[in-house]
Short mmCIF file of C-alpha atoms in Angstrom, two decimals:
data_model
loop_
_atom_site.label_atom_id
_atom_site.label_comp_id
_atom_site.label_asym_id
_atom_site.label_seq_id
_atom_site.Cartn_x
_atom_site.Cartn_y
_atom_site.Cartn_z
CA MET L 175 307.60 37.81 129.94
CA ALA L 176 304.79 36.72 127.06
CA TYR L 177 302.65 39.72 128.87
CA VAL L 178 305.68 42.34 127.81
CA ARG L 179 305.87 41.40 124.65
CA TRP L 180 302.30 41.69 124.29
CA THR L 181 302.23 44.72 125.74
CA ILE L 182 304.86 45.98 123.55
CA ARG L 183 303.75 44.96 120.10
CA ILE L 184 300.35 46.45 121.37
CA LEU L 185 301.69 49.77 122.55
CA LEU L 186 303.53 49.47 118.83
CA LEU L 187 300.24 49.02 117.22
CA VAL L 188 298.65 51.94 118.54
CA ILE L 189 300.81 53.91 118.27
CA LEU L 190 301.46 53.36 114.77
CA GLY L 191 297.80 53.44 114.11
CA ALA L 192 296.94 56.92 116.24
CA PHE L 193 300.31 58.88 113.59
CA LEU L 194 298.62 57.10 110.60
CA HIS L 195 295.30 58.77 111.56
CA TYR L 196 296.67 61.84 112.13
CA THR L 197 298.72 62.25 109.08
CA LEU L 198 296.84 60.34 105.66
CA PRO L 199 293.94 62.52 103.81
CA GLN L 200 290.83 62.63 104.72
CA ARG L 201 287.61 64.07 102.93
CA ASP L 202 284.79 65.46 104.03
CA ILE L 203 281.70 66.95 102.33
CA VAL L 204 281.48 70.69 104.39
CA ARG L 205 279.29 74.00 103.88
CA ILE L 206 281.87 77.05 104.52
CA VAL L 207 280.31 79.42 106.25
CA ASN L 208 282.98 81.62 106.64
CA THR L 209 287.09 82.11 106.58
CA TYR L 210 288.75 84.43 109.17
CA GLU L 211 292.23 85.15 109.97
CA GLU L 212 293.34 84.99 113.58
CA ARG L 213 296.89 85.80 116.02
CA GLN L 214 298.13 82.59 117.47
CA ASP L 215 300.68 82.34 119.88
CA PHE L 216 302.65 79.02 119.97
CA GLY L 217 306.08 78.22 122.09
CA GLY L 218 304.90 74.81 124.02
CA PHE L 219 305.15 70.96 122.42
CA GLY L 220 301.84 71.68 120.97
CA ASP L 221 303.49 73.76 118.06
CA VAL L 222 304.48 69.52 116.90
CA PHE L 223 300.59 70.28 115.48
CA TRP L 224 301.26 73.18 113.64
CA LYS L 225 303.63 74.70 110.61
CA ASN L 226 305.49 77.31 110.07
CA THR L 227 305.80 78.47 113.78
CA ARG L 228 309.63 79.49 114.35
CA GLY L 229 310.99 82.55 114.04
CA ALA L 230 310.38 85.19 117.20
CA PRO L 231 313.15 85.66 119.82
CA ALA L 232 313.46 82.52 122.62
CA GLU L 233 312.26 85.03 125.44
CA ALA L 234 308.99 85.54 123.15
CA PRO L 235 306.55 82.99 122.81
CA ALA L 236 306.16 82.96 118.14
CA THR L 237 302.94 84.10 117.04
CA ARG L 238 301.95 83.89 113.16
CA ASP L 239 298.51 84.94 111.56
CA VAL L 240 296.82 81.99 110.55
CA GLN L 241 294.19 81.36 108.55
CA PHE L 242 290.70 79.41 109.26
CA ILE L 243 288.08 77.76 107.13
CA ARG L 244 285.14 77.87 108.79
CA THR L 245 282.94 74.34 107.60
CA PHE L 246 279.37 72.83 108.37
CA THR L 247 279.32 68.90 107.48
CA SER L 248 276.36 66.60 106.34
CA ASN L 249 275.15 66.40 109.48
CA GLY L 250 275.06 68.98 110.73
CA GLU L 251 278.55 69.29 112.87
CA VAL L 252 280.69 71.82 112.79
CA MET L 253 284.51 71.66 111.93
CA VAL L 254 286.80 74.10 111.28
CA CYS L 255 290.19 74.44 109.40
CA ARG L 256 293.49 75.48 109.76
CA ASN L 257 294.16 76.77 106.33
CA GLN L 258 298.94 76.06 106.19
CA ASP L 259 301.33 75.68 103.45
CA THR L 260 302.98 72.28 104.58
CA GLY L 261 306.27 73.67 102.09
CA PHE L 262 308.90 71.11 102.53
CA GLY L 263 308.10 69.25 105.92
CA TRP L 264 305.97 67.17 107.58
CA PRO L 265 303.34 65.19 106.54
CA PRO L 266 304.94 64.91 102.68
CA TYR L 267 301.70 67.18 100.82
CA PHE L 268 304.13 69.69 99.03
CA LYS L 269 301.49 72.36 100.54
CA PHE L 270 302.68 75.77 98.90
CA ASP L 271 298.67 77.07 97.77
CA THR L 272 297.38 78.60 101.33
CA ALA L 273 295.96 81.75 99.52
CA ASN L 274 294.99 80.22 96.60
CA LEU L 275 293.00 77.73 98.79
CA GLN L 276 291.58 80.76 101.26
CA THR L 277 290.11 82.93 98.41
CA GLU L 278 288.60 79.66 96.79
CA ALA L 279 286.53 78.70 100.41
CA ALA L 280 285.81 82.70 100.82
CA ASP L 281 283.90 82.22 97.07
CA ALA L 282 282.55 78.89 98.62
CA GLN L 283 280.44 80.44 101.15
CA SER L 284 276.93 79.31 101.09
CA THR L 285 273.62 79.76 103.34
CA GLU L 286 272.10 76.91 104.53
CA THR L 287 268.57 77.91 102.62
CA ALA L 288 270.97 77.29 99.98
CA PRO L 289 274.16 75.12 100.27
CA GLN L 290 277.21 74.93 98.23
CA TRP L 291 278.72 71.32 99.46
CA VAL L 292 282.64 71.35 98.42
CA ALA L 293 284.51 67.51 99.35
CA MET L 294 287.37 69.66 101.91
CA ARG L 295 290.81 67.15 101.96
CA HIS L 296 292.46 67.98 104.75
CA TYR L 297 294.69 65.93 107.51
CA GLY L 298 295.53 65.68 111.69
CA TRP L 299 292.84 66.37 114.46
CA ARG L 300 290.89 68.67 115.24
CA ASN L 301 290.72 69.65 119.74
CA THR L 302 289.42 71.63 121.07
CA TRP L 303 291.30 71.84 125.13
CA LEU L 304 295.14 69.39 123.91
CA PHE L 305 297.75 71.68 123.82
CA GLY L 306 295.00 75.10 123.65
CA GLY L 307 293.28 74.15 120.36
CA ILE L 308 294.47 71.93 117.72
CA PHE L 309 292.60 71.92 113.99
CA PRO L 310 293.29 69.50 111.21
CA ASN L 311 295.11 71.61 108.13
CA ALA L 312 293.16 72.11 104.96
CA LEU L 313 293.90 70.77 101.50
CA SER L 314 292.09 71.80 99.05
CA MET L 315 289.58 71.68 97.87
CA LYS L 316 285.96 70.72 94.93
CA PRO L 317 282.55 71.55 94.94
CA VAL L 318 280.23 68.41 94.75
CA GLU L 319 276.29 67.41 93.56
CA GLY L 320 275.79 66.90 97.09
CA PRO L 321 275.81 66.07 100.89
CA ASP L 322 275.52 62.30 99.94
CA VAL L 323 278.15 61.92 97.46
CA GLN L 324 280.01 59.11 98.54
CA LEU L 325 283.88 59.33 98.70
CA ILE L 326 285.90 56.17 98.04
CA PRO L 327 289.40 57.34 99.94
CA TRP L 328 291.66 54.77 96.72
CA PHE L 329 295.03 57.68 98.04
CA ASN L 330 294.40 55.31 101.93
CA ILE L 331 293.66 52.08 100.00
CA VAL L 332 296.63 52.17 98.35
CA PHE L 333 298.96 53.39 100.35
CA LEU L 334 297.35 51.07 103.09
CA THR L 335 297.92 48.29 101.19
CA VAL L 336 301.46 48.87 99.87
CA LEU L 337 302.27 49.77 104.06
CA ALA L 338 300.66 46.49 104.75
CA VAL L 339 302.95 44.12 101.62
CA ILE L 340 306.42 46.01 103.33
CA LEU L 341 305.26 45.58 106.29
CA VAL L 342 304.37 41.79 106.36
CA THR L 343 307.76 41.08 103.57
CA ILE L 344 309.77 42.98 106.17
CA TRP L 345 308.37 40.17 109.48
CA ARG L 346 309.01 37.74 106.89
CA LEU L 347 312.77 38.35 106.32
CA TRP L 348 312.71 38.86 109.84
CA ARG L 349 311.41 35.69 110.48
CA ASN L 350 313.46 33.51 108.42
CA PHE L 351 316.33 35.68 109.55
CA ARG L 352 315.95 34.62 113.36
CA MET L 353 315.13 31.24 112.75
CA ARG L 354 318.01 30.96 109.92
CA ARG L 355 320.80 32.44 112.36
CA ILE L 356 319.09 33.50 115.31
CA ASP L 357 316.67 30.81 117.32
CA PRO L 358 320.38 27.58 116.39
CA VAL L 359 322.74 30.10 118.23
CA LEU L 360 320.35 30.22 120.75
CA GLU L 361 319.58 26.42 120.64
CA ASP L 362 323.28 25.93 120.95
CA ILE L 363 323.99 28.27 124.35
CA ASP L 364 321.02 26.34 125.94
CA GLU L 365 322.72 22.79 125.41
CA ALA L 366 326.18 24.28 126.42
CA GLY L 367 323.96 25.43 129.36
CA ASP L 368 322.97 22.09 130.20
CA ALA L 369 325.93 20.54 129.56
CA ALA L 370 327.79 22.53 131.45
CA ARG L 371 324.79 21.85 134.10
CA GLY L 372 324.86 18.32 133.79
CA ARG L 373 328.92 18.45 134.44
CA ILE L 374 328.74 20.58 137.52
CA SER L 375 325.80 18.60 138.54
CA GLY L 376 328.60 15.23 138.00
CA VAL L 377 330.84 16.89 139.91
CA PHE L 378 329.11 17.38 143.31
CA ASP L 379 327.45 14.04 142.60
CA ARG L 380 331.28 12.68 143.22
CA LEU L 381 332.41 14.60 145.94
CA ARG L 382 329.08 13.76 147.76
CA GLY L 383 329.83 10.28 147.04
CA ARG L 384 333.69 10.55 148.72
CA ARG L 385 332.08 11.84 152.14
#
């Protein structure tokens, strides 16, 4: 039974960690090389990783023109971000300025010989094979002096600290409630069961003694 409880706990922690890793904002120092728009077909489970995929007839997959930003990170790796509004949906970033961000990204394009570095704020994952390909969603960008600028994730630090305090508080409240209300009831049930088993055992002993 203990293995089952620990398996469930670990599974819940993994799910929570993956959810937070996908949802919380990340920042990368990148060099923008291109911006473009591409038609995307939707209609499967992978729609959960995209925004604005509804509205097409039920007999045909939804299609949308999605804007993308092509970049290179400071260590030379390719990073392609989609650029879509989040609106009032999840995650709650209330992004409505997709066109403005696409214009800023187009204006910030640079070459390897004359790089212009920006800090790209985004959320989500990049995967080339999962659900036909998913991309992180760019949220904002700002110019930085160079690729070695240190970015401190203050939002994530504050959010995770507050979340940890809330979870610890909930756990302590549950523990205290269990110790005051549930454990005594379980102990009474165990004692009642032991007493019942003792009486039944006594009855059988007397019956055997009469034979």
